[in-house]
mmCIF file of C-alpha atoms in Angstrom:
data_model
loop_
_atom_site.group_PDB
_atom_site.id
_atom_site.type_symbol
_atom_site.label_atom_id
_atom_site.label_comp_id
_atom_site.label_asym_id
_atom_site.label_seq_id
_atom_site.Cartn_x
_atom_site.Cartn_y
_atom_site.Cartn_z
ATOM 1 C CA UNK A 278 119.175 122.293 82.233
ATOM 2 C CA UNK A 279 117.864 120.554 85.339
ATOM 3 C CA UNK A 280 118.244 116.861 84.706
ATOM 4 C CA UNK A 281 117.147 114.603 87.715
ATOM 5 C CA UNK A 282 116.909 117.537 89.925
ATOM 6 C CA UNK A 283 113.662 117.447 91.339
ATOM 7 C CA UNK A 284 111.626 119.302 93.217
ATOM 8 C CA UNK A 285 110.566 122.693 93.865
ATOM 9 C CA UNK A 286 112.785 125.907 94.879
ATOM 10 C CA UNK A 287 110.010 127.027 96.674
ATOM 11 C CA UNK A 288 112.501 131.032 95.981
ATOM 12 C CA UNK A 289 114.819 130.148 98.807
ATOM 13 C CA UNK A 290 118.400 128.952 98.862
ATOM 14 C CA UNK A 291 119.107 125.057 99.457
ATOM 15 C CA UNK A 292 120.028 125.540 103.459
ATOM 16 C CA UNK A 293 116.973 127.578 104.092
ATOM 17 C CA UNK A 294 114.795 125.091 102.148
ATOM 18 C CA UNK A 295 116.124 122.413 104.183
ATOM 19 C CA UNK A 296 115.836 124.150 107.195
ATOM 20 C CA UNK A 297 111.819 125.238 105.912
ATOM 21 C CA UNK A 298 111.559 121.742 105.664
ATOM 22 C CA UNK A 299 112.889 120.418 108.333
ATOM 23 C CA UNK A 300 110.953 122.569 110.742
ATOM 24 C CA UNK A 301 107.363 122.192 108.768
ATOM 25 C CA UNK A 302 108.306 118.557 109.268
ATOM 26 C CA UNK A 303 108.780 118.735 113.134
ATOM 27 C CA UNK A 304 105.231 120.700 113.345
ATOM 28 C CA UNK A 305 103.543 117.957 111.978
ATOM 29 C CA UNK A 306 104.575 114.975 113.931
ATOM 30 C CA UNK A 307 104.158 117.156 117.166
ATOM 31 C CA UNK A 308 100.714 118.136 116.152
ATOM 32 C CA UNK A 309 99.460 115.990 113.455
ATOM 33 C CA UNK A 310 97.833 118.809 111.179
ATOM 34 C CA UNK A 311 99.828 121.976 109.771
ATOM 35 C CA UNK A 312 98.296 124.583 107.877
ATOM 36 C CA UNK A 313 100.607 125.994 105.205
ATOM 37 C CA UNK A 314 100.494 126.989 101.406
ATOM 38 C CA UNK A 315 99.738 123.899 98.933
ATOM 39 C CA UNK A 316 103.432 123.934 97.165
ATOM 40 C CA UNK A 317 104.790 123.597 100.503
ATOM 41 C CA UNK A 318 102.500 120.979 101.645
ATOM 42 C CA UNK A 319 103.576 118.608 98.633
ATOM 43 C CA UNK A 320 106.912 119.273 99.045
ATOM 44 C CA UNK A 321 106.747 118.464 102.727
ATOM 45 C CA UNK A 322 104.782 115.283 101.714
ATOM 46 C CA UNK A 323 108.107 113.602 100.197
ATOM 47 C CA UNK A 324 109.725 114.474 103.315
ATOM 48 C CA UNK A 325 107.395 113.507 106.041
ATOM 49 C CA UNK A 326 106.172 110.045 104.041
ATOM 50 C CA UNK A 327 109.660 108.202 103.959
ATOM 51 C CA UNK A 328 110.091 109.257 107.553
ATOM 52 C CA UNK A 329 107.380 107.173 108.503
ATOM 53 C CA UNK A 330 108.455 104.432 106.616
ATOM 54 C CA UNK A 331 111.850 104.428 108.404
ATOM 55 C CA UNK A 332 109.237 104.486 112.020
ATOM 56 C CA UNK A 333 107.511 101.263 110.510
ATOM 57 C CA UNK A 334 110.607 99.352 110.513
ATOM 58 C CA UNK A 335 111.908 100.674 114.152
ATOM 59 C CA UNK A 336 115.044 99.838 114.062
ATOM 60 C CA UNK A 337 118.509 100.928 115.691
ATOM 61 C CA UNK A 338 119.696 102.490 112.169
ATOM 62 C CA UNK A 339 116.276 103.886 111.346
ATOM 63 C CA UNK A 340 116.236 105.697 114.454
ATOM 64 C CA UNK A 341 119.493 107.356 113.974
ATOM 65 C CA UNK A 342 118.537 108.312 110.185
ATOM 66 C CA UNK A 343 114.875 110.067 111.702
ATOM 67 C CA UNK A 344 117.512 112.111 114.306
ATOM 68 C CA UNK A 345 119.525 113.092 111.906
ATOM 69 C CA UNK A 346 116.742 114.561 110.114
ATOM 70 C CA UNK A 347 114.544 115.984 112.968
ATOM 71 C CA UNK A 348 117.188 116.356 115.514
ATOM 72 C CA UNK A 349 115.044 116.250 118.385
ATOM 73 C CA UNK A 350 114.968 112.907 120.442
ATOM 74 C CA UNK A 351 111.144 113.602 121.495
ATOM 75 C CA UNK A 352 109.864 114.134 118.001
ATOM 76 C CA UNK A 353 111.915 110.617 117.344
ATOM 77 C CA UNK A 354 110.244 108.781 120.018
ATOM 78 C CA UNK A 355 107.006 110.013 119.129
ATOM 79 C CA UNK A 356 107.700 109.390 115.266
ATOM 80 C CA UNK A 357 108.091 105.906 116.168
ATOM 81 C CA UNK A 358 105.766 105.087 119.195
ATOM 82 C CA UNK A 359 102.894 106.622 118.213
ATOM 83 C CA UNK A 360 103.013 107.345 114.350
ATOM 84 C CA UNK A 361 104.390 104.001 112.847
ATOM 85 C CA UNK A 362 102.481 101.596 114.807
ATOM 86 C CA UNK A 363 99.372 103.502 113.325
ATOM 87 C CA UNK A 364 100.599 103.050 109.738
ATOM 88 C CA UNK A 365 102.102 99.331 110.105
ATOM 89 C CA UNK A 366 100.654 96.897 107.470
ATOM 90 C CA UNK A 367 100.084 100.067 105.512
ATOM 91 C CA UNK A 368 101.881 100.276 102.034
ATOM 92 C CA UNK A 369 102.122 104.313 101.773
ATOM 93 C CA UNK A 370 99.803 107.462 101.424
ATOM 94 C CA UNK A 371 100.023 108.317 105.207
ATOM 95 C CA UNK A 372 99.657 112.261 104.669
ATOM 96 C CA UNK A 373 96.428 114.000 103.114
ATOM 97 C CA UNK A 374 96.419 117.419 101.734
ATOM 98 C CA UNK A 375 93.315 119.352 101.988
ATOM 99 C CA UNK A 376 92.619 122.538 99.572
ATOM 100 C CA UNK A 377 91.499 125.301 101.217
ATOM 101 C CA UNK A 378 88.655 127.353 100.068
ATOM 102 C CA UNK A 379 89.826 130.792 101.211
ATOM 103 C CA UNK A 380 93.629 131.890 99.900
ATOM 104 C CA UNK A 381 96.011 133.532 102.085
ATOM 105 C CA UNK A 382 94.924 137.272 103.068
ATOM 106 C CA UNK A 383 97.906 139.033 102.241
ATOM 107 C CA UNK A 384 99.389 137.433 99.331
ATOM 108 C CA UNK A 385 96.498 135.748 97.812
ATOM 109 C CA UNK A 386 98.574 132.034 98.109
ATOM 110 C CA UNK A 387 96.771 129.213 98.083
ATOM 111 C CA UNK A 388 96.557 127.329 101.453
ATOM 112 C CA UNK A 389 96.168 123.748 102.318
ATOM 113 C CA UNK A 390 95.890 121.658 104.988
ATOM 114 C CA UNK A 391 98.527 118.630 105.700
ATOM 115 C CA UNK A 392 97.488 115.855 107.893
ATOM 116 C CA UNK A 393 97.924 112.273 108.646
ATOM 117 C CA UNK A 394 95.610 109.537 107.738
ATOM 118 C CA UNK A 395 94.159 108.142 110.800
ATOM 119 C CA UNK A 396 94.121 104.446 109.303
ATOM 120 C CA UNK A 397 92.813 103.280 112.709
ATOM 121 C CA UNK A 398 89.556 105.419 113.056
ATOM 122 C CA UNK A 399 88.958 104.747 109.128
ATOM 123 C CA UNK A 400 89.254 100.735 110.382
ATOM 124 C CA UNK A 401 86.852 101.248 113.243
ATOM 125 C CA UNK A 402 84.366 102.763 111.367
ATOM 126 C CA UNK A 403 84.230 100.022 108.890
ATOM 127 C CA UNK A 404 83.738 97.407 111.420
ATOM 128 C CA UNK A 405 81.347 99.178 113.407
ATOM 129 C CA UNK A 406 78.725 98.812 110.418
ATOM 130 C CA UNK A 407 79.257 95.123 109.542
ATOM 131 C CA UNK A 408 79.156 94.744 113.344
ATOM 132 C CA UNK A 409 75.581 96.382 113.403
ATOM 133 C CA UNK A 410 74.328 94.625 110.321
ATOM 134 C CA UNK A 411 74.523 91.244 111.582
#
């Protein structure tokens, strides 16, 4: 039975999972848009999403958590220098997953497109209208 164990096995043992995660999560703070399959995008949403959380509040003890997780002291800065001031005031949903048309060529696996949500572009381009209006 699999009571409260959530989450998908993805066919890999629970250290290379981790690790699969961990790295997937380390390309997309350093470049802000990954292209994988769609299982591992949504499973690599409910590890990227609380990690911004922890950058919102920017604290001593969230820090340390983030490097624990990442284990990289650039991706930690950047985490919380450049990626949680973007999201502050923001109550969650800071990742989008994108189908992709066109499956993967040599297994047929369907691909997707993880990004963040650039909150501050969306925000400019609702001003700029109501700015232009009046």
């Amino acid at each position: 039975m699999r009571h409260s164990n959530s989450g998908r096995k993805l066919s890999r043992t629970p250290s290379h999972r981790k690790a699969l995660l961990r790295n997937l999560a380390k390309a997309l703070i350093t470049h802000g848009r990954i292209t994988t399959t769609e299982l591992k995008a949504k499973e690599l949403r409910r590890v990227v999403e609380p990690m911004v959380t922890l950058a919102k509040a920017n604290t001593i003890a969230a820090r340390r958590q983030a490097y624990r997780d990442l284990n990289d002291l650039k991706l930690v800065k950047r985490l919380f220098d450049v990626i949680g001031p973007r999201f502050a005031g923001v109550p969650g949903g800071y990742t989008r997953i994108l189908k992709l048309a066109m499956p993967r060529k040599g297994d047929n696996a369907p691909m997707a497109i993880i990004e963040f949500v650039n909150k501050d572009a969306k925000a400019a381009a609702e001003s700029k209208p109501a700015a232009t209006e009046a």
